[in-house]
Amino acid sequence: MEKLELVRKWSLNTYKCTRQIISEKLGRGSRTVDLELEAQIDILRDNKKKYENILKLAQTLSTQLFQMVHTQRQLGDAFADLSLKSLELHEEFGYNADTQKLLAKNGETLLGAINFFIASVNTLVNKTIEDTLMTVKQYESARIEYDAYRTDLEELNLGPRDANTLPKIEQSQHLFQAHKEKYDKMRNDVSIKLKFLEENKVKVLHNQLVLFHNAIAAYFAGNQKQLEQTLKQFHIKLKNPGVDTTSWLEEQ
């Protein structure tokens, strides 16, 4: 009997909410709107799409850089092998081997910074922002329920009041109040999460954008020491740290 009652309540609630959704889509039902909150939610969803695009592009850059570093490493080995076997071109093959190996080393260091950037932005987008959007979905469901029971109560209040309808009105009032409290709570939860998310987002993106900029700038300037210092600043550890030598570009 308990299970049957739960199923009955669930079915009734589902029916009311479905009716409310259809009514809204047809432009017949009224909808509760919090303009400020919904504007913030729209901005969040739009930003999530833009951050996902940045994440996708950064992942592509990482893949391409990995392939380039791998090729440079192989090219360096090929030059080194020829340096030993071609005495007349020993020096020419030798410094080309050194150049490619140093480029590969710097590329691996940059790759570490880019992958750290990707991991941090991925956490922000697919965990932190997604968690807030889950709360938003719960808020939107609570809003639909609230409007569905509000509409029910309004319709009953427009009808006759007698011994048969008064108990229904009283029950409807009770259900409406319960869903109003749920809606108000979810609206407050979303507001708080959006506030904390904004603070966290600014902090995370500030650090990651500084890392990305400094690492890219140091790499293309051939400043190996600054590149490695950038990784130390953000406590990034490479799997195969290289020897602390001056980049060939710095020597030029």
Short mmCIF file of C-alpha atoms in Angstrom, two decimals:
data_model
loop_
_atom_site.label_atom_id
_atom_site.label_comp_id
_atom_site.label_asym_id
_atom_site.label_seq_id
_atom_site.Cartn_x
_atom_site.Cartn_y
_atom_site.Cartn_z
CA MET A 1 0.00 0.00 0.00
CA GLU A 2 2.90 2.31 0.83
CA LYS A 3 4.49 1.63 -2.56
CA LEU A 4 1.19 2.13 -4.34
CA GLU A 5 0.73 5.48 -2.60
CA LEU A 6 4.24 6.57 -3.64
CA VAL A 7 3.53 5.54 -7.25
CA ARG A 8 0.22 7.42 -7.16
CA LYS A 9 1.87 10.60 -5.87
CA TRP A 10 4.69 10.29 -8.41
CA SER A 11 2.22 9.78 -11.27
CA LEU A 12 0.12 12.74 -10.17
CA ASN A 13 3.18 14.97 -9.82
CA THR A 14 4.47 13.85 -13.23
CA TYR A 15 1.10 14.57 -14.81
CA LYS A 16 0.89 18.05 -13.29
CA CYS A 17 4.45 18.92 -14.34
CA THR A 18 3.96 17.59 -17.87
CA ARG A 19 0.77 19.60 -18.19
CA GLN A 20 2.60 22.70 -16.96
CA ILE A 21 5.45 22.22 -19.47
CA ILE A 22 3.05 21.72 -22.39
CA SER A 23 0.99 24.70 -21.29
CA GLU A 24 4.10 26.91 -21.19
CA LYS A 25 5.25 25.75 -24.63
CA LEU A 26 1.83 26.49 -26.09
CA GLY A 27 1.95 29.95 -24.49
CA ARG A 28 -1.11 29.34 -22.31
CA GLY A 29 0.41 28.82 -18.86
CA SER A 30 2.12 31.44 -16.74
CA ARG A 31 5.74 30.90 -15.78
CA THR A 32 7.62 32.20 -12.74
CA VAL A 33 10.71 34.07 -13.92
CA ASP A 34 13.68 35.33 -11.91
CA LEU A 35 15.21 37.59 -14.56
CA GLU A 36 18.51 38.22 -12.75
CA LEU A 37 19.11 34.58 -11.87
CA GLU A 38 18.16 33.25 -15.30
CA ALA A 39 20.45 35.80 -16.97
CA GLN A 40 23.33 34.47 -14.85
CA ILE A 41 22.44 30.89 -15.78
CA ASP A 42 22.37 31.78 -19.50
CA ILE A 43 25.81 33.40 -19.20
CA LEU A 44 27.14 30.31 -17.40
CA ARG A 45 25.87 27.96 -20.12
CA ASP A 46 27.31 30.18 -22.84
CA ASN A 47 30.67 30.40 -21.06
CA LYS A 48 30.75 26.63 -20.63
CA LYS A 49 30.48 26.20 -24.41
CA LYS A 50 33.30 28.70 -24.96
CA TYR A 51 35.53 27.05 -22.34
CA GLU A 52 34.83 23.65 -23.92
CA ASN A 53 36.02 25.08 -27.24
CA ILE A 54 39.24 26.38 -25.62
CA LEU A 55 39.73 22.96 -24.01
CA LYS A 56 39.27 21.21 -27.35
CA LEU A 57 41.76 23.53 -29.09
CA ALA A 58 44.31 23.17 -26.27
CA GLN A 59 44.02 19.38 -26.52
CA THR A 60 44.62 19.61 -30.28
CA LEU A 61 47.66 21.82 -29.65
CA SER A 62 48.98 19.31 -27.11
CA THR A 63 48.59 16.43 -29.57
CA GLN A 64 50.31 18.36 -32.36
CA LEU A 65 53.14 19.50 -30.09
CA PHE A 66 53.66 15.94 -28.84
CA GLN A 67 53.98 14.73 -32.44
CA MET A 68 56.42 17.54 -33.28
CA VAL A 69 58.57 16.83 -30.19
CA HIS A 70 58.62 13.13 -31.06
CA THR A 71 59.76 13.96 -34.62
CA GLN A 72 62.43 16.38 -33.34
CA ARG A 73 63.73 13.70 -30.97
CA GLN A 74 63.96 11.19 -33.83
CA LEU A 75 65.58 13.77 -36.11
CA GLY A 76 68.14 14.57 -33.43
CA ASP A 77 69.01 10.89 -33.10
CA ALA A 78 69.35 10.57 -36.89
CA PHE A 79 71.68 13.60 -37.05
CA ALA A 80 73.73 12.24 -34.14
CA ASP A 81 74.11 8.88 -35.87
CA LEU A 82 75.26 10.54 -39.10
CA SER A 83 77.65 12.76 -37.14
CA LEU A 84 79.51 9.65 -36.04
CA LYS A 85 79.50 8.04 -39.48
CA SER A 86 80.24 11.08 -41.68
CA LEU A 87 83.60 12.47 -40.61
CA GLU A 88 83.58 15.19 -43.29
CA LEU A 89 80.23 16.51 -41.92
CA HIS A 90 80.80 15.60 -38.29
CA GLU A 91 80.36 19.13 -36.93
CA GLU A 92 77.38 20.06 -39.16
CA PHE A 93 75.44 16.93 -38.25
CA GLY A 94 76.53 17.34 -34.63
CA TYR A 95 75.18 20.81 -34.00
CA ASN A 96 71.97 19.96 -35.86
CA ALA A 97 71.57 16.95 -33.55
CA ASP A 98 72.13 19.18 -30.49
CA THR A 99 69.65 21.76 -31.80
CA GLN A 100 66.88 19.20 -32.37
CA LYS A 101 67.43 17.59 -28.97
CA LEU A 102 67.28 20.96 -27.21
CA LEU A 103 64.13 21.86 -29.14
CA ALA A 104 62.61 18.52 -28.13
CA LYS A 105 63.56 19.12 -24.49
CA ASN A 106 61.98 22.58 -24.49
CA GLY A 107 58.93 21.13 -26.27
CA GLU A 108 58.52 18.48 -23.57
CA THR A 109 58.67 21.20 -20.92
CA LEU A 110 56.04 23.27 -22.76
CA LEU A 111 53.94 20.13 -23.18
CA GLY A 112 53.96 19.70 -19.41
CA ALA A 113 52.62 23.25 -18.97
CA ILE A 114 49.93 22.83 -21.65
CA ASN A 115 48.76 19.50 -20.21
CA PHE A 116 48.56 21.05 -16.73
CA PHE A 117 46.48 23.89 -18.23
CA ILE A 118 44.21 21.32 -19.93
CA ALA A 119 43.74 19.31 -16.71
CA SER A 120 42.84 22.41 -14.69
CA VAL A 121 40.39 23.82 -17.25
CA ASN A 122 38.87 20.35 -17.69
CA THR A 123 38.23 20.16 -13.93
CA LEU A 124 36.65 23.61 -13.99
CA VAL A 125 34.40 22.85 -16.97
CA ASN A 126 33.44 19.21 -16.45
CA LYS A 127 33.34 19.07 -12.67
CA THR A 128 32.92 22.48 -11.05
CA ILE A 129 30.67 24.10 -13.68
CA GLU A 130 28.85 20.83 -14.36
CA ASP A 131 28.09 20.45 -10.64
CA THR A 132 26.54 23.94 -10.62
CA LEU A 133 24.50 23.13 -13.73
CA MET A 134 23.17 19.99 -12.01
CA THR A 135 21.89 22.25 -9.23
CA VAL A 136 20.41 24.52 -11.92
CA LYS A 137 18.52 21.53 -13.38
CA GLN A 138 17.13 20.74 -9.92
CA TYR A 139 16.12 24.38 -9.55
CA GLU A 140 14.35 24.33 -12.94
CA SER A 141 12.48 21.15 -11.99
CA ALA A 142 11.45 22.75 -8.69
CA ARG A 143 10.26 25.82 -10.61
CA ILE A 144 8.06 23.70 -12.89
CA GLU A 145 6.57 21.86 -9.89
CA TYR A 146 5.96 25.17 -8.10
CA ASP A 147 4.17 26.66 -11.11
CA ALA A 148 2.16 23.47 -11.65
CA TYR A 149 0.80 23.48 -8.08
CA ARG A 150 0.37 27.26 -8.14
CA THR A 151 -1.79 26.91 -11.26
CA ASP A 152 -3.83 24.17 -9.57
CA LEU A 153 -4.48 26.38 -6.54
CA GLU A 154 -5.42 29.38 -8.68
CA GLU A 155 -7.91 27.29 -10.66
CA LEU A 156 -9.51 25.92 -7.48
CA ASN A 157 -9.74 29.42 -5.97
CA LEU A 158 -11.62 30.62 -9.06
CA GLY A 159 -14.26 27.90 -8.59
CA PRO A 160 -17.08 27.54 -6.06
CA ARG A 161 -16.36 27.15 -2.32
CA ASP A 162 -18.49 24.50 -0.66
CA ALA A 163 -18.15 21.42 1.54
CA ASN A 164 -16.73 19.40 -1.37
CA THR A 165 -14.22 21.94 -2.69
CA LEU A 166 -12.88 23.42 0.57
CA PRO A 167 -10.90 20.27 1.54
CA LYS A 168 -9.41 20.18 -1.98
CA ILE A 169 -8.47 23.86 -1.76
CA GLU A 170 -6.89 23.31 1.65
CA GLN A 171 -4.89 20.31 0.39
CA SER A 172 -3.85 22.25 -2.72
CA GLN A 173 -2.74 25.16 -0.53
CA HIS A 174 -0.63 22.79 1.55
CA LEU A 175 1.01 21.23 -1.52
CA PHE A 176 1.59 24.64 -3.08
CA GLN A 177 3.32 25.89 0.09
CA ALA A 178 5.57 22.82 0.22
CA HIS A 179 6.65 23.27 -3.40
CA LYS A 180 7.11 27.01 -2.90
CA GLU A 181 9.51 26.32 -0.04
CA LYS A 182 11.37 23.80 -2.20
CA TYR A 183 11.55 26.31 -5.08
CA ASP A 184 12.78 29.12 -2.82
CA LYS A 185 15.44 26.83 -1.35
CA MET A 186 16.68 25.70 -4.78
CA ARG A 187 16.75 29.29 -6.04
CA ASN A 188 18.86 30.26 -3.04
CA ASP A 189 21.16 27.25 -3.57
CA VAL A 190 21.72 28.21 -7.21
CA SER A 191 22.46 31.84 -6.29
CA ILE A 192 25.06 30.75 -3.74
CA LYS A 193 26.67 28.22 -6.11
CA LEU A 194 26.84 30.77 -8.92
CA LYS A 195 28.54 33.25 -6.61
CA PHE A 196 31.16 30.74 -5.41
CA LEU A 197 31.64 29.41 -8.94
CA GLU A 198 32.38 32.90 -10.25
CA GLU A 199 34.99 33.47 -7.55
CA ASN A 200 36.58 30.06 -8.17
CA LYS A 201 36.47 30.48 -11.95
CA VAL A 202 38.27 33.83 -11.85
CA LYS A 203 40.96 32.46 -9.55
CA VAL A 204 41.53 29.26 -11.57
CA LEU A 205 41.49 30.93 -14.99
CA HIS A 206 43.74 33.77 -13.82
CA ASN A 207 46.42 31.30 -12.73
CA GLN A 208 46.05 29.05 -15.76
CA LEU A 209 46.10 31.90 -18.30
CA VAL A 210 49.24 33.32 -16.69
CA LEU A 211 50.83 29.85 -16.87
CA PHE A 212 49.80 29.36 -20.51
CA HIS A 213 51.03 32.80 -21.58
CA ASN A 214 54.37 32.61 -19.76
CA ALA A 215 55.12 29.09 -20.95
CA ILE A 216 54.29 29.84 -24.60
CA ALA A 217 56.22 33.14 -24.52
CA ALA A 218 59.30 31.53 -22.94
CA TYR A 219 59.23 28.60 -25.38
CA PHE A 220 59.09 30.73 -28.54
CA ALA A 221 61.71 33.11 -27.12
CA GLY A 222 63.99 30.10 -26.61
CA ASN A 223 64.26 30.96 -22.91
CA GLN A 224 64.59 27.51 -21.37
CA LYS A 225 65.35 28.78 -17.87
CA GLN A 226 62.22 30.95 -17.80
CA LEU A 227 60.17 28.06 -19.21
CA GLU A 228 61.36 25.73 -16.46
CA GLN A 229 60.89 28.46 -13.85
CA THR A 230 57.26 28.84 -14.98
CA LEU A 231 56.65 25.15 -14.32
CA LYS A 232 58.30 25.40 -10.89
CA GLN A 233 56.11 28.39 -10.05
CA PHE A 234 53.01 26.29 -10.66
CA HIS A 235 54.51 23.16 -9.02
CA ILE A 236 54.39 21.17 -12.26
CA LYS A 237 56.63 18.11 -12.33
CA LEU A 238 57.73 16.57 -15.61
CA LYS A 239 58.12 12.82 -16.03
CA ASN A 240 61.59 13.24 -17.55
CA PRO A 241 63.10 16.55 -16.38
CA GLY A 242 66.01 17.65 -18.54
CA VAL A 243 69.42 19.01 -17.63
CA ASP A 244 69.44 22.71 -16.77
CA THR A 245 71.27 23.98 -19.86
CA THR A 246 70.97 27.15 -21.90
CA SER A 247 68.71 26.93 -24.94
CA TRP A 248 70.42 27.14 -28.31
CA LEU A 249 68.22 30.14 -29.11
CA GLU A 250 69.59 32.02 -26.10
CA GLU A 251 73.11 31.37 -27.33
CA GLN A 252 72.44 32.89 -30.73
#
